[in-house]
CSV table of C-alpha atoms and ligand atoms in Angstrom, one decimal:
chain,number,residue,atom,x,y,z
A,1,MET,CA,0.0,0.0,0.0
A,2,GLN,CA,2.9,2.2,0.8
A,3,ASP,CA,4.1,1.5,-2.8
A,4,VAL,CA,1.0,2.8,-4.3
A,5,ALA,CA,1.2,6.1,-2.5
A,6,ALA,CA,5.0,6.3,-3.4
A,7,ARG,CA,4.3,5.6,-7.1
A,8,LEU,CA,1.5,8.2,-7.1
A,9,GLN,CA,4.0,10.8,-5.8
A,10,GLU,CA,6.6,9.8,-8.4
A,11,THR,CA,4.0,10.1,-11.1
A,12,ARG,CA,2.9,13.5,-9.9
A,13,THR,CA,6.5,14.7,-9.8
A,14,SER,CA,7.2,13.5,-13.3
A,15,ILE,CA,4.0,15.0,-14.7
A,16,ALA,CA,5.1,18.4,-13.2
A,17,ARG,CA,8.6,18.0,-14.6
A,18,ALA,CA,7.2,17.2,-18.1
A,19,ALA,CA,4.9,20.2,-17.9
A,20,ARG,CA,7.8,22.5,-17.0
A,21,ASP,CA,10.1,21.0,-19.6
A,22,PHE,CA,7.5,21.8,-22.3
A,23,GLY,CA,6.8,25.3,-21.1
A,24,ARG,CA,3.5,24.5,-19.4
A,25,LYS,CA,2.2,25.1,-15.9
A,26,PRO,CA,2.1,21.8,-13.9
A,27,ASP,CA,-1.5,22.5,-12.8
A,28,SER,CA,-2.6,22.6,-16.4
A,29,VAL,CA,-2.4,18.8,-16.4
A,30,THR,CA,-4.9,16.8,-14.4
A,31,LEU,CA,-3.8,13.3,-13.4
A,32,ILE,CA,-6.5,10.7,-13.6
A,33,ALA,CA,-5.5,7.6,-11.6
A,34,VAL,CA,-6.9,4.6,-13.5
A,35,SER,CA,-8.2,2.2,-10.8
A,36,LYS,CA,-10.0,-0.3,-13.0
A,37,THR,CA,-9.7,-3.9,-11.7
A,38,LYS,CA,-8.1,-2.6,-8.5
A,39,PRO,CA,-9.8,-3.3,-5.2
A,40,ALA,CA,-11.0,-0.6,-2.8
A,41,GLU,CA,-8.2,-1.4,-0.4
A,42,MET,CA,-5.7,-0.3,-3.0
A,43,ILE,CA,-7.6,2.8,-4.0
A,44,VAL,CA,-7.9,4.1,-0.4
A,45,PRO,CA,-4.2,5.0,0.1
A,46,VAL,CA,-4.3,6.9,-3.2
A,47,LEU,CA,-7.4,8.9,-2.0
A,48,GLU,CA,-5.6,9.5,1.4
A,49,ALA,CA,-2.7,10.9,-0.5
A,50,GLY,CA,-5.0,13.5,-1.9
A,51,GLN,CA,-5.7,12.2,-5.4
A,52,ILE,CA,-9.0,13.5,-6.6
A,53,ASP,CA,-9.6,12.1,-10.2
A,54,PHE,CA,-10.0,8.4,-10.9
A,55,GLY,CA,-10.7,6.5,-14.1
A,56,GLU,CA,-12.8,3.4,-14.4
A,57,ASN,CA,-13.6,1.3,-17.5
A,58,TYR,CA,-16.7,-0.7,-16.4
A,59,VAL,CA,-20.0,0.7,-15.1
A,60,GLN,CA,-20.7,-2.4,-13.0
A,61,GLU,CA,-17.3,-2.4,-11.4
A,62,ALA,CA,-17.5,1.4,-10.6
A,63,LYS,CA,-21.0,0.9,-9.2
A,64,ALA,CA,-19.7,-1.8,-6.9
A,65,LYS,CA,-16.6,0.1,-5.6
A,66,TRP,CA,-17.3,3.8,-5.6
A,67,PRO,CA,-20.4,4.6,-3.7
A,68,ALA,CA,-18.7,3.5,-0.4
A,69,LEU,CA,-15.4,5.2,-1.3
A,70,ARG,CA,-17.2,8.4,-2.1
A,71,GLU,CA,-18.9,8.4,1.3
A,72,ARG,CA,-15.5,8.6,2.9
A,73,PHE,CA,-13.9,10.8,0.2
A,74,PRO,CA,-16.7,13.0,-1.2
A,75,GLN,CA,-14.2,15.2,-3.2
A,76,ALA,CA,-13.4,12.2,-5.5
A,77,ARG,CA,-14.2,12.7,-9.2
A,78,LEU,CA,-15.0,9.7,-11.3
A,79,HIS,CA,-14.1,9.4,-15.0
A,80,MET,CA,-15.6,6.8,-17.3
A,81,ILE,CA,-12.8,6.0,-19.8
A,82,GLY,CA,-14.0,2.6,-21.1
A,83,PRO,CA,-16.4,1.7,-23.9
A,84,LEU,CA,-20.0,2.6,-22.8
A,85,GLN,CA,-23.0,0.7,-23.9
A,86,SER,CA,-26.1,2.9,-24.6
A,87,ASN,CA,-28.2,0.8,-22.2
A,88,LYS,CA,-25.8,1.9,-19.4
A,89,ALA,CA,-26.2,5.6,-20.1
A,90,ARG,CA,-28.5,6.0,-17.1
A,91,GLU,CA,-26.1,4.5,-14.6
A,92,ALA,CA,-23.2,6.3,-16.2
A,93,VAL,CA,-24.8,9.7,-15.9
A,94,ALA,CA,-25.7,9.0,-12.2
A,95,LEU,CA,-22.2,7.8,-11.3
A,96,PHE,CA,-19.6,9.6,-13.3
A,97,ASP,CA,-18.4,13.2,-13.3
A,98,ALA,CA,-16.9,12.9,-16.8
A,99,ILE,CA,-17.5,10.5,-19.7
A,100,HIS,CA,-14.5,10.2,-22.1
A,101,SER,CA,-15.9,7.6,-24.5
A,102,LEU,CA,-18.8,9.3,-26.3
A,103,ASP,CA,-18.3,8.0,-29.9
A,104,ARG,CA,-21.7,7.4,-31.6
A,105,GLU,CA,-25.0,9.0,-32.2
A,106,SER,CA,-27.0,6.3,-30.3
A,107,LEU,CA,-25.0,7.0,-27.2
A,108,ALA,CA,-25.3,10.8,-27.6
A,109,ARG,CA,-29.0,10.4,-27.8
A,110,GLU,CA,-29.2,8.2,-24.6
A,111,LEU,CA,-26.8,10.5,-22.7
A,112,ALA,CA,-28.9,13.6,-23.7
A,113,ARG,CA,-32.0,11.8,-22.5
A,114,GLU,CA,-30.6,10.8,-19.2
A,115,ILE,CA,-28.9,14.1,-18.5
A,116,GLU,CA,-32.3,15.8,-19.0
A,117,ARG,CA,-34.1,13.2,-16.9
A,118,ALA,CA,-31.5,13.2,-14.0
A,119,GLY,CA,-30.8,17.0,-14.1
A,120,ARG,CA,-27.1,16.0,-13.8
A,121,ALA,CA,-24.6,16.5,-16.5
A,122,PRO,CA,-21.2,14.8,-16.5
A,123,GLN,CA,-18.6,16.5,-18.6
A,124,LEU,CA,-18.7,14.9,-22.0
A,125,ILE,CA,-15.5,14.0,-24.0
A,126,VAL,CA,-15.6,12.6,-27.5
A,127,GLN,CA,-13.3,9.7,-28.2
A,128,VAL,CA,-11.5,9.8,-31.5
A,129,ASN,CA,-10.1,6.6,-33.1
A,130,THR,CA,-7.0,8.3,-34.4
A,131,GLY,CA,-5.5,5.1,-35.7
A,132,ALA,CA,-8.7,3.9,-37.3
A,133,GLU,CA,-8.4,0.6,-35.6
A,134,PRO,CA,-11.4,-1.6,-36.2
A,135,GLN,CA,-11.5,-3.1,-32.7
A,136,LYS,CA,-11.3,0.3,-30.9
A,137,GLY,CA,-14.0,2.7,-30.1
A,138,GLY,CA,-14.1,6.3,-31.2
A,139,VAL,CA,-15.2,8.3,-34.2
A,140,LEU,CA,-12.9,8.4,-37.2
A,141,PRO,CA,-10.8,11.5,-37.4
A,142,GLN,CA,-12.4,12.6,-40.6
A,143,GLU,CA,-15.9,12.2,-39.0
A,144,ALA,CA,-15.1,14.0,-35.8
A,145,ASP,CA,-16.1,17.6,-36.9
A,146,ALA,CA,-19.5,16.3,-38.1
A,147,PHE,CA,-20.1,14.2,-35.0
A,148,LEU,CA,-19.3,17.2,-32.7
A,149,ALA,CA,-21.7,19.4,-34.7
A,150,LEU,CA,-24.4,16.7,-34.4
A,151,CYS,CA,-24.0,16.3,-30.6
A,152,ARG,CA,-24.4,20.1,-30.2
A,153,SER,CA,-27.2,20.8,-32.7
A,154,ARG,CA,-29.4,17.7,-32.6
A,155,TYR,CA,-28.9,16.7,-28.9
A,156,GLY,CA,-28.0,20.0,-27.3
A,157,LEU,CA,-24.9,18.4,-25.7
A,158,THR,CA,-22.0,20.5,-24.5
A,159,ILE,CA,-18.8,18.7,-25.5
A,160,ALA,CA,-15.8,19.6,-23.4
A,161,GLY,CA,-13.0,17.9,-25.3
A,162,LEU,CA,-11.5,14.9,-27.0
A,163,MET,CA,-9.9,11.6,-26.0
A,164,CYS,CA,-7.7,9.1,-27.9
A,165,ILE,CA,-5.9,5.8,-27.3
A,166,PRO,CA,-3.1,5.6,-29.9
A,167,PRO,CA,-2.4,2.2,-31.5
A,168,ALA,CA,-0.1,0.2,-29.2
A,169,GLU,CA,2.5,-0.5,-31.8
A,170,GLU,CA,2.9,3.0,-33.2
A,171,PRO,CA,4.7,6.1,-31.9
A,172,PRO,CA,2.0,8.0,-30.1
A,173,SER,CA,3.0,11.6,-30.9
A,174,PRO,CA,1.4,11.9,-34.3
A,175,HIS,CA,-1.9,10.7,-32.8
A,176,PHE,CA,-1.7,13.2,-29.9
A,177,ALA,CA,-0.9,16.0,-32.5
A,178,LEU,CA,-3.9,15.0,-34.6
A,179,LEU,CA,-6.2,15.0,-31.6
A,180,ALA,CA,-4.9,18.4,-30.6
A,181,LYS,CA,-5.5,19.7,-34.1
A,182,ILE,CA,-9.2,18.5,-34.2
A,183,ALA,CA,-9.8,20.0,-30.7
A,184,ALA,CA,-8.3,23.3,-31.7
A,185,ARG,CA,-10.4,23.7,-34.8
A,186,ASN,CA,-13.5,22.9,-32.8
A,187,GLY,CA,-12.7,25.2,-29.9
A,188,LEU,CA,-12.5,22.3,-27.4
A,189,GLY,CA,-10.3,22.8,-24.3
A,190,ILE,CA,-9.9,19.3,-22.9
A,191,LEU,CA,-7.4,16.8,-24.3
A,192,SER,CA,-7.6,13.4,-22.6
A,193,MET,CA,-4.5,11.7,-23.9
A,194,GLY,CA,-1.5,9.9,-22.5
A,195,MET,CA,-1.2,6.7,-20.4
A,196,SER,CA,1.6,5.2,-18.3
A,197,ALA,CA,3.9,4.6,-21.2
A,198,ASP,CA,3.5,7.9,-23.1
A,199,TYR,CA,2.1,10.7,-20.9
A,200,GLU,CA,5.2,12.8,-21.2
A,201,ALA,CA,4.8,12.9,-25.0
A,202,ALA,CA,1.1,13.7,-24.5
A,203,ILE,CA,1.9,16.6,-22.2
A,204,GLN,CA,4.3,18.0,-24.8
A,205,LEU,CA,1.4,18.0,-27.3
A,206,GLY,CA,-1.1,19.6,-25.0
A,207,ALA,CA,-2.7,16.9,-22.9
A,208,THR,CA,-4.9,18.5,-20.1
A,209,HIS,CA,-5.8,15.0,-18.7
A,210,VAL,CA,-3.5,12.0,-18.5
A,211,ARG,CA,-4.9,8.6,-17.6
A,212,VAL,CA,-2.3,6.6,-15.7
A,213,GLY,CA,-3.0,3.1,-14.4
A,214,SER,CA,-0.1,0.7,-14.1
A,215,ALA,CA,2.6,3.3,-13.3
A,216,ILE,CA,0.6,4.0,-10.0
A,217,PHE,CA,-1.2,0.7,-9.2
A,218,GLY,CA,1.2,-1.8,-10.8
A,219,ALA,CA,0.5,-4.1,-13.7
A,220,ARG,CA,-3.0,-5.4,-14.1
A,221,GLY,CA,-3.3,-9.1,-13.3
B,1,LIG,C1,-6.4,1.1,-18.8
B,1,LIG,C2,-6.5,2.4,-19.4
B,1,LIG,C3,-5.6,3.4,-19.1
B,1,LIG,C4,-4.4,3.3,-18.2
B,1,LIG,O1,-3.4,2.5,-18.9
B,1,LIG,P1,-2.0,2.3,-18.2
B,1,LIG,O2,-1.1,1.9,-19.4
B,1,LIG,O3,-2.1,1.2,-17.2
B,1,LIG,O4,-1.5,3.6,-17.6
B,1,LIG,C5,-5.8,4.7,-19.8
B,1,LIG,N1,-6.8,4.9,-20.6
B,1,LIG,C6,-7.7,3.9,-20.9
B,1,LIG,C7,-8.8,4.3,-21.9
B,1,LIG,C8,-7.6,2.7,-20.4
B,1,LIG,O5,-8.5,1.7,-20.7
């Protein structure tokens, strides 16, 4: 448990260093600690060390772990970073403060409906499949502008930014640069990009949110 808090501190230090190296303010980068598959006992020391933002990939898992954690740590902010089924939109709107995986019209429609119904609006981030990988979620880069316009005009959604997961076997920087370019031309402020292996490159290219799992919690079993 000690290890987890120590690795959190190391990660924070290296995020701050990367930000300064690239002429950015350290507080312009938010660390999302990705706690998917990790039990509550492992998350508690990270919360105790002052970490606010956490990422989860599965609605059911988040629903099982977080209500109790939030009673003890009400300042925690929860980010949905995994693929989201439209039929989980209601639970996702109730549970998460931000959803990073909006990537299709059916989901936009369900989220709009549930936000209206619940009177609660998580921050919405559109995932872009920058590598056009068939197995990955996200709108294609060439369809991103139209999808953003559709979310706004047809569903009245406020989109805060963009997210990507570059292909594992490629250098990530061109993907980060592409995401930054699409965000800039659409006036979007949030760039959710960079994971344990590549968050420094993401910070160089403008990441506002880095999603770091294994560097903090250790490898996933
Ligand atoms: C698991 C996951 C992460 C964290 O990955 P690490 O390599 O463990 O840092 C980040 N983003 C998404 C979307 C993930 O699914």
